[in-house]
Short mmCIF file of C-alpha atoms in Angstrom, two decimals:
data_model
loop_
_atom_site.label_atom_id
_atom_site.label_comp_id
_atom_site.label_asym_id
_atom_site.label_seq_id
_atom_site.Cartn_x
_atom_site.Cartn_y
_atom_site.Cartn_z
CA MET B 1105 121.30 109.86 96.37
CA GLU B 1106 124.84 111.05 95.86
CA VAL B 1107 125.94 113.85 98.14
CA ASN B 1108 128.94 115.98 98.98
CA ASN B 1109 129.30 117.88 102.27
CA THR B 1110 125.88 116.85 103.57
CA THR B 1111 124.41 114.32 105.96
CA ARG B 1112 123.15 111.99 103.28
CA GLU B 1113 125.81 109.61 102.00
CA SER B 1114 129.16 108.14 102.77
CA PRO B 1115 131.88 110.66 103.50
CA SER B 1116 134.09 108.72 101.17
CA ASN B 1117 134.27 109.57 97.50
CA SER B 1118 130.59 109.88 96.58
CA THR B 1119 131.12 109.41 92.88
CA THR B 1120 132.44 105.91 93.41
CA ASN B 1121 129.87 104.83 95.97
CA HIS B 1122 128.21 102.18 93.80
CA ASN B 1123 126.79 98.82 94.73
CA ASP B 1124 129.67 96.93 93.14
CA SER B 1125 131.81 98.28 96.01
CA TYR B 1126 129.49 96.65 98.54
CA ASP B 1127 129.80 93.08 99.66
CA LYS B 1128 126.80 91.15 98.34
CA ARG B 1129 126.03 89.80 101.80
CA PHE B 1130 125.97 93.34 103.14
CA LEU B 1131 123.56 94.39 100.40
CA ILE B 1132 121.23 91.50 101.18
CA VAL B 1133 121.27 92.26 104.91
CA ILE B 1134 120.88 96.03 104.69
CA ILE B 1135 118.14 95.90 102.04
CA SER B 1136 116.28 93.31 104.11
CA VAL B 1137 116.52 95.62 107.13
CA TYR B 1138 115.30 98.54 105.00
CA VAL B 1139 112.25 96.55 103.87
CA ILE B 1140 111.45 95.44 107.43
CA ILE B 1141 111.71 99.02 108.70
CA ILE B 1142 109.58 100.41 105.86
CA VAL B 1143 106.78 97.86 106.29
CA THR B 1144 106.81 98.02 110.09
CA ALA B 1145 106.96 101.82 110.22
CA ILE B 1146 104.22 102.39 107.64
CA CYS B 1147 101.83 99.87 109.21
CA GLY B 1148 102.63 100.94 112.77
CA ASN B 1149 102.37 104.69 112.21
CA LEU B 1150 99.16 104.28 110.22
CA LEU B 1151 97.77 102.40 113.23
CA VAL B 1152 98.83 105.29 115.48
CA CYS B 1153 97.09 107.85 113.27
CA LEU B 1154 93.93 105.75 113.00
CA ALA B 1155 93.86 105.01 116.73
CA ILE B 1156 94.08 108.70 117.66
CA SER B 1157 91.56 109.71 114.99
CA LEU B 1158 88.95 107.05 115.85
CA ASN B 1159 89.36 106.69 119.62
CA ARG B 1160 88.05 109.57 121.72
CA ARG B 1161 90.06 108.49 124.76
CA LEU B 1162 93.25 109.08 122.77
CA ARG B 1163 92.30 112.59 121.67
CA LYS B 1164 94.44 114.27 124.29
CA THR B 1165 96.73 117.23 123.71
CA THR B 1166 99.79 115.04 124.26
CA ASN B 1167 98.66 112.61 121.58
CA TYR B 1168 98.27 115.41 119.04
CA PHE B 1169 102.06 115.69 119.10
CA ILE B 1170 102.33 111.89 118.82
CA PHE B 1171 100.06 112.07 115.76
CA SER B 1172 102.33 114.72 114.22
CA LEU B 1173 105.38 112.58 114.97
CA ALA B 1174 103.71 109.62 113.25
CA ILE B 1175 103.09 111.76 110.15
CA SER B 1176 106.78 112.69 110.10
CA ASP B 1177 107.75 109.01 110.35
CA LEU B 1178 105.34 108.15 107.52
CA LEU B 1179 106.88 110.86 105.34
CA THR B 1180 110.34 109.44 105.96
CA THR B 1181 109.48 105.78 105.38
CA SER B 1182 107.18 106.38 102.40
CA PHE B 1183 109.09 109.00 100.42
CA SER B 1184 112.73 108.80 101.51
CA MET B 1185 113.69 105.23 102.39
CA PRO B 1186 112.34 103.53 99.21
CA PHE B 1187 114.67 105.67 97.09
CA ASP B 1188 117.57 104.74 99.37
CA VAL B 1189 116.85 101.11 98.58
CA GLN B 1190 116.78 101.82 94.85
CA VAL B 1191 120.13 103.61 94.99
CA LEU B 1192 121.66 100.65 96.81
CA LEU B 1193 120.38 98.33 94.09
CA GLN B 1194 120.92 100.67 91.11
CA PRO B 1195 123.24 103.55 92.08
CA LEU B 1196 123.47 104.75 88.48
CA GLY B 1197 119.88 104.05 87.57
CA TRP B 1198 118.02 107.20 88.61
CA ASN B 1199 115.23 107.69 86.09
CA HIS B 1200 112.63 109.63 88.10
CA GLY B 1201 113.60 113.09 86.92
CA GLU B 1202 114.48 116.35 88.65
CA PHE B 1203 111.18 116.87 90.48
CA VAL B 1204 111.25 113.53 92.30
CA CYS B 1205 114.93 114.09 93.08
CA ASN B 1206 114.00 117.40 94.72
CA PHE B 1207 111.12 115.79 96.61
CA TRP B 1208 113.40 113.03 97.89
CA THR B 1209 115.83 115.65 99.16
CA PHE B 1210 112.97 117.54 100.81
CA ALA B 1211 111.54 114.42 102.50
CA TYR B 1212 114.96 113.54 103.86
CA LEU B 1213 115.91 117.01 105.13
CA ILE B 1214 112.58 117.71 106.85
CA ALA B 1215 112.41 114.38 108.71
CA ALA B 1216 114.80 115.06 111.61
CA PRO B 1217 113.62 118.57 112.61
CA THR B 1218 109.92 117.67 112.58
CA SER B 1219 110.55 114.56 114.67
CA ILE B 1220 112.75 116.08 117.35
CA LEU B 1221 110.74 119.32 117.60
CA ASN B 1222 107.55 117.32 118.12
CA LEU B 1223 109.33 115.37 120.86
CA MET B 1224 110.50 118.62 122.44
CA ALA B 1225 106.95 119.99 122.31
CA VAL B 1226 105.43 116.92 123.95
CA SER B 1227 108.18 117.01 126.60
CA ILE B 1228 107.33 120.63 127.41
CA ASP B 1229 103.66 119.64 127.47
CA ARG B 1230 104.33 116.95 130.09
CA TYR B 1231 106.49 119.32 132.14
CA GLN B 1232 103.72 121.92 132.26
CA ALA B 1233 101.15 119.28 133.23
CA ILE B 1234 103.31 118.23 136.18
CA SER B 1235 104.73 121.59 137.31
CA ASN B 1236 101.53 123.64 137.06
CA PRO B 1237 98.55 121.31 136.49
CA LEU B 1238 95.81 123.90 137.16
CA ARG B 1239 97.21 126.36 134.65
CA TYR B 1240 97.97 123.56 132.18
CA TYR B 1241 94.45 122.12 132.12
CA ASP B 1242 93.01 125.62 131.88
CA LYS B 1243 95.25 126.84 129.04
CA MET B 1244 96.30 123.77 127.05
CA ARG B 1245 93.50 123.08 124.59
CA PRO B 1246 93.49 121.06 121.35
CA ARG B 1247 93.54 124.27 119.30
CA ARG B 1248 96.68 125.43 121.06
CA ALA B 1249 98.35 122.07 120.51
CA MET B 1250 97.44 122.18 116.81
CA ALA B 1251 98.82 125.72 116.56
CA ILE B 1252 102.13 124.56 118.06
CA ILE B 1253 102.24 121.61 115.64
CA ALA B 1254 101.52 123.93 112.70
CA ALA B 1255 104.38 126.19 113.83
CA ILE B 1256 106.74 123.19 114.02
CA TRP B 1257 105.90 122.09 110.48
CA LEU B 1258 106.07 125.63 109.09
CA TYR B 1259 109.47 126.19 110.68
CA SER B 1260 110.79 122.82 109.44
CA PHE B 1261 109.39 123.50 105.96
CA ALA B 1262 110.94 126.98 105.84
CA PHE B 1263 114.32 125.75 107.10
CA THR B 1264 114.38 122.91 104.57
CA VAL B 1265 113.28 125.10 101.66
CA ALA B 1266 115.85 127.73 102.66
CA GLY B 1267 118.59 125.13 102.35
CA MET B 1268 117.28 123.86 99.03
CA ALA B 1269 116.78 127.39 97.69
CA GLY B 1270 120.46 128.20 98.06
CA TRP B 1271 121.09 129.35 101.65
CA PRO B 1272 123.98 129.73 101.84
CA TYR B 1273 124.95 127.38 99.00
CA TYR B 1274 123.11 124.57 97.31
CA GLU B 1275 123.53 122.52 94.16
CA GLN B 1276 121.28 119.76 92.90
CA SER B 1277 120.99 117.98 89.61
CA VAL B 1278 120.30 114.65 87.99
CA ARG B 1279 123.41 113.68 86.09
CA ASP B 1280 125.26 110.50 85.25
CA GLY B 1281 122.23 108.52 86.38
CA MET B 1282 122.39 109.93 89.93
CA CYS B 1283 120.24 112.22 92.07
CA TYR B 1284 122.89 114.58 93.39
CA PHE B 1285 122.82 117.49 95.82
CA ASN B 1286 125.46 119.52 97.59
CA ILE B 1287 124.80 121.75 100.63
CA SER B 1288 127.45 123.86 102.31
CA PRO B 1289 129.00 122.71 105.59
CA TYR B 1290 127.65 125.90 107.18
CA TYR B 1291 124.04 124.84 106.56
CA SER B 1292 124.71 121.34 107.87
CA VAL B 1293 126.28 122.64 111.08
CA VAL B 1294 123.55 125.23 111.67
CA SER B 1295 120.90 122.57 111.04
CA SER B 1296 122.52 120.18 113.50
CA ALA B 1297 122.81 122.91 116.14
CA MET B 1298 119.30 124.31 115.79
CA ASN B 1299 117.39 121.15 114.92
CA PHE B 1300 119.18 118.56 117.04
CA ILE B 1301 121.61 119.83 119.68
CA PHE B 1302 119.42 122.66 121.02
CA PRO B 1303 116.20 120.57 121.29
CA THR B 1304 118.18 117.76 122.92
CA MET B 1305 119.59 120.13 125.55
CA VAL B 1306 116.11 121.54 126.22
CA MET B 1307 114.68 118.04 126.72
CA CYS B 1308 117.51 117.05 129.07
CA VAL B 1309 116.81 120.10 131.24
CA ILE B 1310 113.06 119.42 131.15
CA TYR B 1311 113.34 115.81 132.28
CA PHE B 1312 115.78 116.74 135.03
CA LYS B 1313 113.22 119.28 136.29
CA ILE B 1314 110.45 116.67 136.02
CA TYR B 1315 112.57 114.34 138.15
CA LEU B 1316 113.05 117.03 140.81
CA ILE B 1317 109.33 117.87 140.83
CA ALA B 1318 108.34 114.21 141.05
CA ARG B 1319 110.69 113.66 143.98
CA ALA B 1320 109.40 116.75 145.80
CA HIS B 1321 105.77 115.76 145.23
CA ALA B 1322 106.42 112.24 146.44
CA GLN B 1323 107.97 113.54 149.66
CA ARG B 1324 105.07 115.91 150.22
CA LEU B 1325 102.50 113.19 149.70
CA VAL B 1326 104.29 110.92 152.18
CA GLN B 1327 104.21 113.72 154.77
CA HIS B 1328 100.49 114.23 154.19
CA GLU B 1329 99.81 110.53 154.62
CA VAL B 1330 101.07 110.57 158.24
CA PRO B 1331 98.06 112.36 159.81
CA VAL B 1332 95.71 110.33 157.68
CA THR B 1333 96.97 107.06 159.20
CA THR B 1334 97.62 108.18 162.79
CA ALA B 1335 94.72 110.56 163.31
CA ALA B 1336 92.11 109.40 160.91
CA THR B 1337 89.26 110.62 163.07
CA SER B 1338 90.42 114.21 162.73
CA CYS B 1339 90.81 114.12 158.96
CA SER B 1340 87.83 115.05 156.90
CA ASN B 1341 86.72 112.99 153.93
CA GLU B 1342 87.27 116.03 151.74
CA ASP B 1343 90.96 116.32 152.68
CA SER B 1344 91.47 112.59 152.19
CA GLY B 1345 89.81 112.75 148.79
CA THR B 1346 91.93 115.73 147.75
CA ILE B 1347 95.15 113.94 148.67
CA THR B 1348 94.05 110.78 146.89
CA SER B 1349 93.06 112.74 143.78
CA GLU B 1350 96.36 114.63 143.76
CA LYS B 1351 98.29 111.40 144.20
CA LYS B 1352 96.48 109.70 141.32
CA ARG B 1353 96.97 112.69 139.04
CA LEU B 1354 100.65 112.88 139.91
CA LYS B 1355 101.15 109.18 139.22
CA ARG B 1356 99.33 109.50 135.90
CA ASN B 1357 101.38 112.49 134.77
CA ILE B 1358 104.68 110.97 135.94
CA LYS B 1359 103.88 107.75 134.08
CA ALA B 1360 103.12 109.72 130.91
CA ALA B 1361 106.37 111.67 131.32
CA LYS B 1362 108.33 108.42 131.73
CA THR B 1363 106.76 107.07 128.53
CA ILE B 1364 107.77 110.18 126.57
CA ALA B 1365 111.25 110.07 128.15
CA ILE B 1366 111.73 106.51 126.88
CA ILE B 1367 110.57 107.57 123.40
CA VAL B 1368 112.97 110.54 123.44
CA SER B 1369 115.86 108.36 124.65
CA THR B 1370 115.20 105.87 121.86
CA PHE B 1371 115.19 108.69 119.31
CA LEU B 1372 118.54 109.97 120.58
CA LEU B 1373 120.11 106.50 120.62
CA CYS B 1374 119.09 106.03 116.99
CA TRP B 1375 120.03 109.47 115.67
CA VAL B 1376 123.05 110.65 117.71
CA PRO B 1377 125.66 108.38 116.00
CA PHE B 1378 124.58 109.35 112.49
CA THR B 1379 124.18 113.06 113.33
CA LEU B 1380 127.57 113.20 115.05
CA VAL B 1381 129.41 111.52 112.17
CA SER B 1382 127.63 113.51 109.48
CA THR B 1383 128.27 116.83 111.25
CA ILE B 1384 131.98 116.07 111.64
CA THR B 1385 132.30 115.03 108.00
CA SER B 1386 130.49 118.21 106.94
CA LEU B 1387 133.22 120.24 108.61
CA CYS B 1388 136.10 117.97 107.63
CA GLN B 1389 135.24 115.42 104.96
CA TYR B 1390 138.39 113.34 105.47
CA CYS B 1391 138.67 113.57 109.27
CA ILE B 1392 136.78 110.29 109.70
CA ALA B 1393 137.64 107.42 107.39
CA LEU B 1394 134.47 105.35 107.27
CA LEU B 1395 133.60 102.59 104.88
CA PRO B 1396 130.37 103.21 102.94
CA GLU B 1397 128.91 100.17 104.71
CA VAL B 1398 129.45 101.78 108.12
CA PHE B 1399 127.95 105.11 107.09
CA ASN B 1400 124.90 103.48 105.53
CA SER B 1401 124.49 101.28 108.60
CA LEU B 1402 124.37 104.37 110.81
CA LEU B 1403 121.71 105.83 108.52
CA VAL B 1404 119.66 102.64 108.82
CA VAL B 1405 119.88 102.81 112.62
CA ALA B 1406 118.56 106.38 112.47
CA TYR B 1407 115.70 105.30 110.21
CA MET B 1408 114.92 102.45 112.60
CA ASN B 1409 113.46 104.96 115.04
CA SER B 1410 110.44 105.42 112.76
CA ALA B 1411 109.56 101.75 113.19
CA LEU B 1412 110.27 101.64 116.93
CA ASN B 1413 107.90 104.44 117.94
CA PRO B 1414 104.60 102.56 117.36
CA ILE B 1415 106.06 99.49 119.10
CA LEU B 1416 106.95 101.63 122.12
CA TYR B 1417 103.45 103.10 122.25
CA SER B 1418 101.90 99.64 122.33
CA PHE B 1419 104.22 98.42 125.09
CA LEU B 1420 104.20 101.54 127.26
CA ASN B 1421 100.64 102.84 126.91
CA ARG B 1422 97.65 100.62 127.64
CA GLU B 1423 95.21 102.93 125.84
CA PHE B 1424 97.23 102.70 122.63
CA ARG B 1425 97.59 98.94 123.07
CA ASP B 1426 93.83 98.49 123.48
CA ALA B 1427 93.15 100.77 120.50
CA PHE B 1428 95.57 98.79 118.32
CA LYS B 1429 93.89 95.53 119.33
CA LYS B 1430 90.50 96.96 118.49
CA LEU B 1431 91.67 98.16 115.09
CA LEU B 1432 93.20 94.77 114.37
CA ARG B 1433 90.07 93.02 115.72
CA ILE B 1434 92.07 91.21 118.38
CA GLN B 1435 90.08 90.69 121.55
CA SER B 1436 92.14 90.84 124.70
CA LYS B 1437 91.80 87.86 127.01
CA PRO B 1438 89.81 88.50 130.22
CA ARG B 1439 91.92 89.10 133.28
CA TYR B 1440 91.16 87.47 136.60
CA THR B 1441 92.10 88.99 139.90
#
């Protein structure tokens, strides 16, 4: 896709960004990486969706947001990345018509906001579970989670359509064998601020608060353990059970928060370089002189996040790992203690 003043292509002259300007070795490497990401992301995120749908233990409110994130990753890898590969191979060979060109633009523009807003929602979910567990378990139901997810997708859809409908300026056409669109710098900057910078700041504050709460809870539990060990005869079984239950619940919620924090950090590591460069070039197209290879490499790193998420789930969450093994008919080896 050829673009001016957007976050889609090289900030260099877009009309000359053809594959004959790329080194053949670069093309082989980057297309190979694209294919690996597409296959891994589609298979992995389908596994995530199937695991949550078929496994009752995974039908938790937190995992509803993970399911929504997997759908966003599937949309990106199924309907955006394949066309990127085609443009790398045949930059002047667009023959899919105006409708598909519009859909490609839509799939690309909606990917980032849906992903980061789902991550922000699941971060808030974990914060509420840790900061006020009684209220959380009383109020946070699957219907509420689904309503939040619906609001995220409706907002992302409306914001994307607003940009494509001409707010504040938009131009798209299929000409000279290219799928071309042009969005104003204003839209790009507003999108980056609302759909990336603001959610990132919110998540940073949330995880700092989670850290403070976890530290305070840990200190309180240590203080409560003193009378249990020194004056066990005076402690009732009910008090001991309450402390043990609170400790287990805290550990479980902190572990879940750490898992989400790692997923969020991975998302930011993948997307920050591309978002930063594309935002700067939207404001000043010639302020950063990047080779097309560098810009496309940053885009590939951003796309890589879609393939990394399912891998992170399998490594960081035993329930997901067991569900994946069951779906793939891989029996885990018995463990001996």
